[in-house]
PDB file of C-alpha atoms in Angstrom:
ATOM      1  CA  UNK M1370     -13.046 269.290 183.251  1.00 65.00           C
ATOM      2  CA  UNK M1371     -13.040 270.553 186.652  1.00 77.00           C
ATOM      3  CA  UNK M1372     -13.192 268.186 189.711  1.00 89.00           C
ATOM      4  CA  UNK M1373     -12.152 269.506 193.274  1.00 94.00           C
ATOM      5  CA  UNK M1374     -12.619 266.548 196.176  1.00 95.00           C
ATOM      6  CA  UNK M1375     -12.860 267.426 200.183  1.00 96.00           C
ATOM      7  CA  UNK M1376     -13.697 264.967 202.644  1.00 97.00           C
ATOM      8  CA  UNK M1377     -18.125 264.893 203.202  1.00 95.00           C
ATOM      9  CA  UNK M1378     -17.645 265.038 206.706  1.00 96.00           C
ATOM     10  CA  UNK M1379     -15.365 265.296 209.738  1.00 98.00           C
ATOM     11  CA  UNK M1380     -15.479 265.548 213.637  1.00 97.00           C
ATOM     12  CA  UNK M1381     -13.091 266.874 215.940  1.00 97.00           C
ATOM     13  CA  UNK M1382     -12.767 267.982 219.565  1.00 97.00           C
ATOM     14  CA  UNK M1383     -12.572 271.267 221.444  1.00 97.00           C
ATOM     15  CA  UNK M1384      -9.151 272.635 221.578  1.00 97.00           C
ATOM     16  CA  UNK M1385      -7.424 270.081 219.267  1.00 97.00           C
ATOM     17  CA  UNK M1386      -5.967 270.518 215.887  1.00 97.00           C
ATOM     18  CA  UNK M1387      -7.963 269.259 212.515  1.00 98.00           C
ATOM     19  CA  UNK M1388      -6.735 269.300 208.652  1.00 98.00           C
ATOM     20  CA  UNK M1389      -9.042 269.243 205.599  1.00 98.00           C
ATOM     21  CA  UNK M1390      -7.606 268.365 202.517  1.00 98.00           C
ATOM     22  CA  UNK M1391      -8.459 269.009 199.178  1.00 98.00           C
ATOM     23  CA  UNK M1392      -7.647 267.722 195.883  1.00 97.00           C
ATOM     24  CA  UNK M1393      -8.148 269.085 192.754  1.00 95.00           C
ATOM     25  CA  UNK M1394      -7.500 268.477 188.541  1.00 93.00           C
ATOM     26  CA  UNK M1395      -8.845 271.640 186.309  1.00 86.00           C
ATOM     27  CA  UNK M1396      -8.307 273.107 183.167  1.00 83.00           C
ATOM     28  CA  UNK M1397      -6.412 276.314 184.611  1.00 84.00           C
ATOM     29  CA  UNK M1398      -5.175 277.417 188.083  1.00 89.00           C
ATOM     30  CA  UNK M1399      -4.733 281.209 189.438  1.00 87.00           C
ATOM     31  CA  UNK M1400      -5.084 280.383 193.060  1.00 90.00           C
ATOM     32  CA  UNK M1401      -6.763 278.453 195.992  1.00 93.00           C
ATOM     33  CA  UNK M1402      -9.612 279.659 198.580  1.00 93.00           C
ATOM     34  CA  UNK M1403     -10.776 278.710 201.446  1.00 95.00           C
ATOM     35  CA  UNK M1404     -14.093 279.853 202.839  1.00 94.00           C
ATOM     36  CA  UNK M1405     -16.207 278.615 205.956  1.00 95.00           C
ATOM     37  CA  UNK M1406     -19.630 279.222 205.361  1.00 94.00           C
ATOM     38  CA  UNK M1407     -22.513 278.646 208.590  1.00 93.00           C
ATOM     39  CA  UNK M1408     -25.454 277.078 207.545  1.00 88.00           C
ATOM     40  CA  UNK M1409     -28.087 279.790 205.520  1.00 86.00           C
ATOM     41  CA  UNK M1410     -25.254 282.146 205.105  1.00 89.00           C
ATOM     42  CA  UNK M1411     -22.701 283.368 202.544  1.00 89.00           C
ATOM     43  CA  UNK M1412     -19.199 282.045 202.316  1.00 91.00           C
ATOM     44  CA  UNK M1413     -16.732 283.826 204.611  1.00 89.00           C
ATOM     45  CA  UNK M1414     -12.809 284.233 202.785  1.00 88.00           C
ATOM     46  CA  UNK M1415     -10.361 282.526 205.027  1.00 92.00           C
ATOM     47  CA  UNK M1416      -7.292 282.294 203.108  1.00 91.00           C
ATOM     48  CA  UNK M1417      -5.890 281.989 199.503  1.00 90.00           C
ATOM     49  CA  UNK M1418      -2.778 280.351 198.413  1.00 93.00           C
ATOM     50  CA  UNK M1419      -1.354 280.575 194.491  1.00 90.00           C
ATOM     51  CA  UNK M1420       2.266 280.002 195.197  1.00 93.00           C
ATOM     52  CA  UNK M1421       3.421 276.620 196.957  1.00 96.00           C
ATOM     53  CA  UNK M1422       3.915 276.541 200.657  1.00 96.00           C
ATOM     54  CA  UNK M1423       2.047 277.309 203.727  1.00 96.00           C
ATOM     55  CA  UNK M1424      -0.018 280.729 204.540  1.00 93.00           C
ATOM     56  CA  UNK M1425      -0.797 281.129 208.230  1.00 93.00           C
ATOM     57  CA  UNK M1426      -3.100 283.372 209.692  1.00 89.00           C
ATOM     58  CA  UNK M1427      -3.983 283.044 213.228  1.00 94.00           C
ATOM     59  CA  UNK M1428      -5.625 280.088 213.988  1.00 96.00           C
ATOM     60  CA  UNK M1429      -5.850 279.195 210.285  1.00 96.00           C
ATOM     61  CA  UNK M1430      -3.582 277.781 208.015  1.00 97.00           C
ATOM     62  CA  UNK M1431      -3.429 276.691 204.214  1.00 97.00           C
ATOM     63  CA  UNK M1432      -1.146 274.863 202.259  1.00 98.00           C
ATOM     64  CA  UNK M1433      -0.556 274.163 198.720  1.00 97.00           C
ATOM     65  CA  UNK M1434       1.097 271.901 196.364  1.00 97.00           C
ATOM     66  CA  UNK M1435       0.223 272.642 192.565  1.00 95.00           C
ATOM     67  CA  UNK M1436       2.305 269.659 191.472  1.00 95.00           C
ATOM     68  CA  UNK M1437       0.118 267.892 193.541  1.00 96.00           C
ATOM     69  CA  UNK M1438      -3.320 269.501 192.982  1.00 96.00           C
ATOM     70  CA  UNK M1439      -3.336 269.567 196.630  1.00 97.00           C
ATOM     71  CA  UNK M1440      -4.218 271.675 199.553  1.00 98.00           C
ATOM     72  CA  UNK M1441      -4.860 271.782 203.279  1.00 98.00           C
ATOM     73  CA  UNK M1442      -7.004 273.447 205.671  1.00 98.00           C
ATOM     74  CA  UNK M1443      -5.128 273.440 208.943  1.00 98.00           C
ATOM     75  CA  UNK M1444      -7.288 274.563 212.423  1.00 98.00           C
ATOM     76  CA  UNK M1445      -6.067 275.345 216.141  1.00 97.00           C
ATOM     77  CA  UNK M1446      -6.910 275.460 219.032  1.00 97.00           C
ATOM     78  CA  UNK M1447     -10.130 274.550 218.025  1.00 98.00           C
ATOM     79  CA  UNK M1448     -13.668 276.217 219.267  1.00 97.00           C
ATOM     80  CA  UNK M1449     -17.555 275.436 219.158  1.00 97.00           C
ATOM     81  CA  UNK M1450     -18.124 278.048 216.657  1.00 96.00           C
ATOM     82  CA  UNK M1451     -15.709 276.667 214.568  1.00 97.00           C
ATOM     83  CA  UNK M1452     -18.432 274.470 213.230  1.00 97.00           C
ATOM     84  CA  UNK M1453     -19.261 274.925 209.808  1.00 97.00           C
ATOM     85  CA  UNK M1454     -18.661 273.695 206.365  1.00 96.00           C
ATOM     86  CA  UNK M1455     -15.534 274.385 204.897  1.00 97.00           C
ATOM     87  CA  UNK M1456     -15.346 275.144 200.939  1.00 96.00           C
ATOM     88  CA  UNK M1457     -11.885 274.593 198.903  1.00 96.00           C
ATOM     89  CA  UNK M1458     -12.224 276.523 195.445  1.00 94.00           C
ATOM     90  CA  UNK M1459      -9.932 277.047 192.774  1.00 93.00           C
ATOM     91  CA  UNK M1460     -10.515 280.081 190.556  1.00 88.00           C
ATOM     92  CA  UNK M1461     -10.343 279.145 186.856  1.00 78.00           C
ATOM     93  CA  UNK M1462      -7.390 281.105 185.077  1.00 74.00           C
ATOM     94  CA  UNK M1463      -9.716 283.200 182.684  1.00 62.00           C
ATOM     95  CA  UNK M1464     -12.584 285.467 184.015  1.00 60.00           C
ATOM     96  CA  UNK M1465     -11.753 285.038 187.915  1.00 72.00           C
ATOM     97  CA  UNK M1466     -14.376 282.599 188.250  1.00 81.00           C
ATOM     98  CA  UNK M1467     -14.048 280.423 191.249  1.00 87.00           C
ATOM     99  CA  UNK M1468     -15.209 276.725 191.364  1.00 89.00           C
ATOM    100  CA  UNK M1469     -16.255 274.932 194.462  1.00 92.00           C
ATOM    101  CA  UNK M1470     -15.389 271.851 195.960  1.00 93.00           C
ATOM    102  CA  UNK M1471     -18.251 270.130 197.812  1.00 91.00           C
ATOM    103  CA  UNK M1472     -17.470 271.357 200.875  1.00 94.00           C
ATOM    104  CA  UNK M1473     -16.643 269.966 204.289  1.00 97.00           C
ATOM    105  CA  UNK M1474     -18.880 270.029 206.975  1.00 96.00           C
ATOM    106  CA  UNK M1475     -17.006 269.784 210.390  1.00 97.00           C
ATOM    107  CA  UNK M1476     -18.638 269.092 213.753  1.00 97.00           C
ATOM    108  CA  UNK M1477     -16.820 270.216 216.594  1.00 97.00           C
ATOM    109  CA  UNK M1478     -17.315 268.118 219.662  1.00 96.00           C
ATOM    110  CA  UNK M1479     -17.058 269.285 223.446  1.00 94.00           C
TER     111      UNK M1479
ATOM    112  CA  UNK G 318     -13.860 296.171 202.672  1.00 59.00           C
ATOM    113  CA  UNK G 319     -16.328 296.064 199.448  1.00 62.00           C
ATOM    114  CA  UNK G 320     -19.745 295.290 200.267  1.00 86.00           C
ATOM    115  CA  UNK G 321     -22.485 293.020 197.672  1.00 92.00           C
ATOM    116  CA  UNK G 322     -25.830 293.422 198.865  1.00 94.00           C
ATOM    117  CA  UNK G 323     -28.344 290.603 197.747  1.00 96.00           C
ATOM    118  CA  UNK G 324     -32.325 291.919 197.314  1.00 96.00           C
ATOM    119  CA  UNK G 325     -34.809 290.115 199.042  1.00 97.00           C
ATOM    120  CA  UNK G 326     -33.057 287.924 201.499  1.00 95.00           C
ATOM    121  CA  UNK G 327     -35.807 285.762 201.147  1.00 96.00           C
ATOM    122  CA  UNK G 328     -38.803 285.088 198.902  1.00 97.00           C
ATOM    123  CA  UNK G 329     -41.894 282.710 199.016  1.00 97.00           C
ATOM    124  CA  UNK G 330     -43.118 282.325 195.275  1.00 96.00           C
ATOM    125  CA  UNK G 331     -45.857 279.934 193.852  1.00 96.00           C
ATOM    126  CA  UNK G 332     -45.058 277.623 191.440  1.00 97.00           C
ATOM    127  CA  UNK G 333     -44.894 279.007 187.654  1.00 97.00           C
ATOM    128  CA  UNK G 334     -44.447 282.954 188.630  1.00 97.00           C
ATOM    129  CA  UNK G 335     -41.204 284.577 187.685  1.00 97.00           C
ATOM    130  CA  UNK G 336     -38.857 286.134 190.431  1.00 97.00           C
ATOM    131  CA  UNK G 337     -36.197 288.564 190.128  1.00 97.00           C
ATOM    132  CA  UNK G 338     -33.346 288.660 192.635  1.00 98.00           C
ATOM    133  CA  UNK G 339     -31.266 292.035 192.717  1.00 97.00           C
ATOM    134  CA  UNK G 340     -26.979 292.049 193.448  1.00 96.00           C
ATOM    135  CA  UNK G 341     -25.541 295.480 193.913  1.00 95.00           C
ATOM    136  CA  UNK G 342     -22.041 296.311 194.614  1.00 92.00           C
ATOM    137  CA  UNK G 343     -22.618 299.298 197.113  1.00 90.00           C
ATOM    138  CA  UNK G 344     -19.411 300.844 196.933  1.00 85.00           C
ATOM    139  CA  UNK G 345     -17.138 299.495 194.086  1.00 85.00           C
ATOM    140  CA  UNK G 346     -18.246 298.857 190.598  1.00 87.00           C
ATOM    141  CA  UNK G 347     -18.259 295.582 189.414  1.00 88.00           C
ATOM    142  CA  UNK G 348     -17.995 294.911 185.743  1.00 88.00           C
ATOM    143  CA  UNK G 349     -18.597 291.211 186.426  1.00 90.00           C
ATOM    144  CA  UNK G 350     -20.497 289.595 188.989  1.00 93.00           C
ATOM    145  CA  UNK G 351     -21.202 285.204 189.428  1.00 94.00           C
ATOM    146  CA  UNK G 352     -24.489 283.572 190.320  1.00 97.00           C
ATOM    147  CA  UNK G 353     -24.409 280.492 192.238  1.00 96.00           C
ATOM    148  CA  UNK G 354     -27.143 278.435 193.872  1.00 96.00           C
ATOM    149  CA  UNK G 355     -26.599 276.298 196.753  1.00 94.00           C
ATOM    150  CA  UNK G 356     -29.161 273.649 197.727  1.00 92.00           C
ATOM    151  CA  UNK G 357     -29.270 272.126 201.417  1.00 87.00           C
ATOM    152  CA  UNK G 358     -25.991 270.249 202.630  1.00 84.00           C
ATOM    153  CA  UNK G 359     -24.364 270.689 199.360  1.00 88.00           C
ATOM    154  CA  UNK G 360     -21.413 273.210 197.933  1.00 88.00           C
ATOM    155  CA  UNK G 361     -21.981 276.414 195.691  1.00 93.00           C
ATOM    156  CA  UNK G 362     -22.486 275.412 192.177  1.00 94.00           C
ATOM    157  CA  UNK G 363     -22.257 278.499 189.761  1.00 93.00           C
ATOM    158  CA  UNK G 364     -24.682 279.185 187.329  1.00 96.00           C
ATOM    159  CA  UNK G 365     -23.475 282.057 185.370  1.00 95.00           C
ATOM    160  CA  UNK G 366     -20.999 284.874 184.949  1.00 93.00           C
ATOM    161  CA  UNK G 367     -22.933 288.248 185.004  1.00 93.00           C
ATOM    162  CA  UNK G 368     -21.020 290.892 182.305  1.00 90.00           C
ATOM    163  CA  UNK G 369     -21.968 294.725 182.315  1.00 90.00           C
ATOM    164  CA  UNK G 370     -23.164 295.534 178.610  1.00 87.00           C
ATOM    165  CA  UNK G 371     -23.161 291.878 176.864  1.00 89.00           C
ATOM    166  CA  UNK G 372     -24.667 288.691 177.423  1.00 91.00           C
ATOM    167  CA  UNK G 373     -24.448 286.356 180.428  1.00 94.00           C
ATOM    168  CA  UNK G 374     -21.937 283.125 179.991  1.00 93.00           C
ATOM    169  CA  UNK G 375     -23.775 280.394 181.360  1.00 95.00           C
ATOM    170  CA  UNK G 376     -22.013 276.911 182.691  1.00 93.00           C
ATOM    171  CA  UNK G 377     -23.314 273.977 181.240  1.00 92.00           C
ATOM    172  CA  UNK G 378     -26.468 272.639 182.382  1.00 93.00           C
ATOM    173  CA  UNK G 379     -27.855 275.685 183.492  1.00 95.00           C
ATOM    174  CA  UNK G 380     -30.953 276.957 181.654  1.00 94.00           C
ATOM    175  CA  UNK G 381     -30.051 280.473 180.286  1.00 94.00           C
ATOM    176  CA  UNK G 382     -33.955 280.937 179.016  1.00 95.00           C
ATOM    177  CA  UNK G 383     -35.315 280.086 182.451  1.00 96.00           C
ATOM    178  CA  UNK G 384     -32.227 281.834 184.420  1.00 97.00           C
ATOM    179  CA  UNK G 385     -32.147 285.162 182.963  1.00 97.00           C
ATOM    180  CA  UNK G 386     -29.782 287.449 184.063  1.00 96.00           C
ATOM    181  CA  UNK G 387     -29.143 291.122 183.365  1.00 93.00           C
ATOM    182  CA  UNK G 388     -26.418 292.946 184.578  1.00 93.00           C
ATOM    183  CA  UNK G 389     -28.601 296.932 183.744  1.00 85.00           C
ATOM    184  CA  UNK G 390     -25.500 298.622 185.361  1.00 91.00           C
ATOM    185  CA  UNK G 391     -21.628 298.648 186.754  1.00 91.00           C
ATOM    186  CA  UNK G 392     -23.508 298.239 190.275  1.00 93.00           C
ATOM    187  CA  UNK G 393     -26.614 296.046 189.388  1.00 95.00           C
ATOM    188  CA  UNK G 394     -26.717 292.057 188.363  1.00 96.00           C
ATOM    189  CA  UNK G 395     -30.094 290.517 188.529  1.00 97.00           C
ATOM    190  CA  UNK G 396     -31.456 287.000 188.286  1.00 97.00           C
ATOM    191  CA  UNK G 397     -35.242 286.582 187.238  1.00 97.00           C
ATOM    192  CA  UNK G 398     -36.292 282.867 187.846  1.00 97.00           C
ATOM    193  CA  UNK G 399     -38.608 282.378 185.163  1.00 97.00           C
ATOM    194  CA  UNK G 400     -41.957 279.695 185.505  1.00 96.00           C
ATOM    195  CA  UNK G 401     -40.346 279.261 189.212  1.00 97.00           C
ATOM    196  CA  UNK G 402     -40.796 274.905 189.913  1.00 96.00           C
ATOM    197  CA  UNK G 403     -40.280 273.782 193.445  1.00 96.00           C
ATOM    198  CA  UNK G 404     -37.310 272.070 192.029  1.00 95.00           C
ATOM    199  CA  UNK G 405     -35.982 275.912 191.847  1.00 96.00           C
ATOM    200  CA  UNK G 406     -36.459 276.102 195.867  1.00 96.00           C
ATOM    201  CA  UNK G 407     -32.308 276.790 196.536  1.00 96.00           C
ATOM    202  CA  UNK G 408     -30.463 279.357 198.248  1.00 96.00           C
ATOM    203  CA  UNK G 409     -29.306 282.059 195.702  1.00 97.00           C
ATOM    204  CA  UNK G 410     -25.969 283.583 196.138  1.00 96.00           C
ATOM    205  CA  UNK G 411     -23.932 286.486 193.668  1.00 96.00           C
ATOM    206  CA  UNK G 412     -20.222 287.418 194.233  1.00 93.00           C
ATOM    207  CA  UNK G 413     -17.955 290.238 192.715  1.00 90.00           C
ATOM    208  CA  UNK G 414     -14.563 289.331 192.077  1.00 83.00           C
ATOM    209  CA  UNK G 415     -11.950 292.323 193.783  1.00 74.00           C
ATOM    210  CA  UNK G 416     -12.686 295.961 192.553  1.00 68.00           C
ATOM    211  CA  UNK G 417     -10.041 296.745 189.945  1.00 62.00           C
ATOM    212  CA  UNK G 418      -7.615 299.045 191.289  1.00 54.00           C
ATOM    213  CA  UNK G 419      -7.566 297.907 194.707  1.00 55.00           C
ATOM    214  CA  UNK G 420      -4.748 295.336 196.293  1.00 51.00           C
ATOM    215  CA  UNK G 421      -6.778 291.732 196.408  1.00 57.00           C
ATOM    216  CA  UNK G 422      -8.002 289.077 195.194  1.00 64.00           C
ATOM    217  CA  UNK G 423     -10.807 288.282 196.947  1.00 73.00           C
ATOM    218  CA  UNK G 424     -14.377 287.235 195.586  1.00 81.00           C
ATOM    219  CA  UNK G 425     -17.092 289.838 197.865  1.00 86.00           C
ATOM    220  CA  UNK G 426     -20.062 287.521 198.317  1.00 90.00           C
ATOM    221  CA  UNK G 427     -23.550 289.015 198.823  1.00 93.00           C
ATOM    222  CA  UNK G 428     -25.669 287.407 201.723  1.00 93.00           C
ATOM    223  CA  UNK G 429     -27.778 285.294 199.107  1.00 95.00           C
ATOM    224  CA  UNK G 430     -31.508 284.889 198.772  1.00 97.00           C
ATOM    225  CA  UNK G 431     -33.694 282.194 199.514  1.00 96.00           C
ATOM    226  CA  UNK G 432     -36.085 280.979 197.207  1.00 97.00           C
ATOM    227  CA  UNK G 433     -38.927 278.723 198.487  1.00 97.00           C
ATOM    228  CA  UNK G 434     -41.317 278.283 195.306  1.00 97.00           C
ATOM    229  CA  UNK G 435     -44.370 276.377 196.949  1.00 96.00           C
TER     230      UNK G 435
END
């Protein structure tokens, strides 16, 4: 089965640093997303990870652990429009389908 | 980069009419396009995996009489929600996974469709 947990809900102040994790157990594994998504609009990419180790772009960061079934969502320098939900998914290893997490919805804070 | 367009944006149906919601790839072709459906404060949940010339694979749970899906061409995916129930009321989105042939790996999402079904 496929089961991929993130954290409901998380707060955080402007300018600090905030991590969402995510944890996952499914049948196959041919990489990680991570998408921010603003309420009534598509999913935006962010990053993807299939190899272990950390993947840094700008203020963004993933990680990944496969032994683990783990990753992270690492943000900097946070700002206001930074708030959004953020969605882990793991794309299945046959037909590139990609499975969702519940998503984490993160309130930024002045 | 590649671009999914989702037709209409947003639709106001009453309850037991049909509605068809249109995904085009405007400038890749996409043998295979995904159908999810969001409701409020909750993740993307996919319905079904769109294939050019055969049938749709549907996940479990998900109605493949009432959710019919037709994927007519290698830029065209559409979902008809048949006997539309307010229960259907969600927030419609369809993805293409990278065009084949181009460095990626990316799923291109389309800018979903809202369904209110009064």
């Amino acid at each position: 089965g496929q089961n991929i947990d993130q954290p409901t809900e998380m707060t955080a102040t402007e300018g600090a640093i905030v991590q969402i994790n995510c944890t996952y157990q499914t049948s196959g594994f041919n990489g990680l997303f991570w998408y921010q998504q603003h309420a009534g609009e598509a999913p935006t990419f962010l990053s993807y990870n299939v190899l272990d180790g950390l993947e840094e772009k700008g203020r963004f960061s993933s990680f990944l652990s496969r032994s683990k079934g783990y990753s992270y969502l690492l943000l900097k320098e946070l700002q206001m429009k930074d708030s959004a939900s953020y969605l882990c998914a793991v794309r299945d290893s046959s037909a590139s389908k990609i499975i969702f997490g519940s998503g984490t919805r993160l309130s930024i804070r002045p | 980069g590649a671009v999914v367009s989702q037709h209409p944006s947003w639709v106001i149906c009453k309850s037991g009419t049909s509605v068809k919601i249109e995904c085009r790839s405007l400038d890749f072709q996409a043998t295979t396009m995904f159908w999810y459906r969001q409701f409020p404060k909750q993740s993307l949940m996919l319905m079904a995996t769109s294939n050019e010339g055969s049938k749709a694979t549907y996940e479990q749970g998900v109605e493949k009489d009432k959710f019919l899906i037709n994927h007519a061409s290698l830029t065209l995916s559409t979902l008809t929600v048949t006997s539309a129930h307010p229960e259907d009321s969600s927030f419609y989105i369809c993805s293409a996974p990278t065009p084949s042939g181009r460095a990626g790996y990316e799923q291109y999402f389309g800018p979903g469709t809202r369904l209110t079904v009064t």
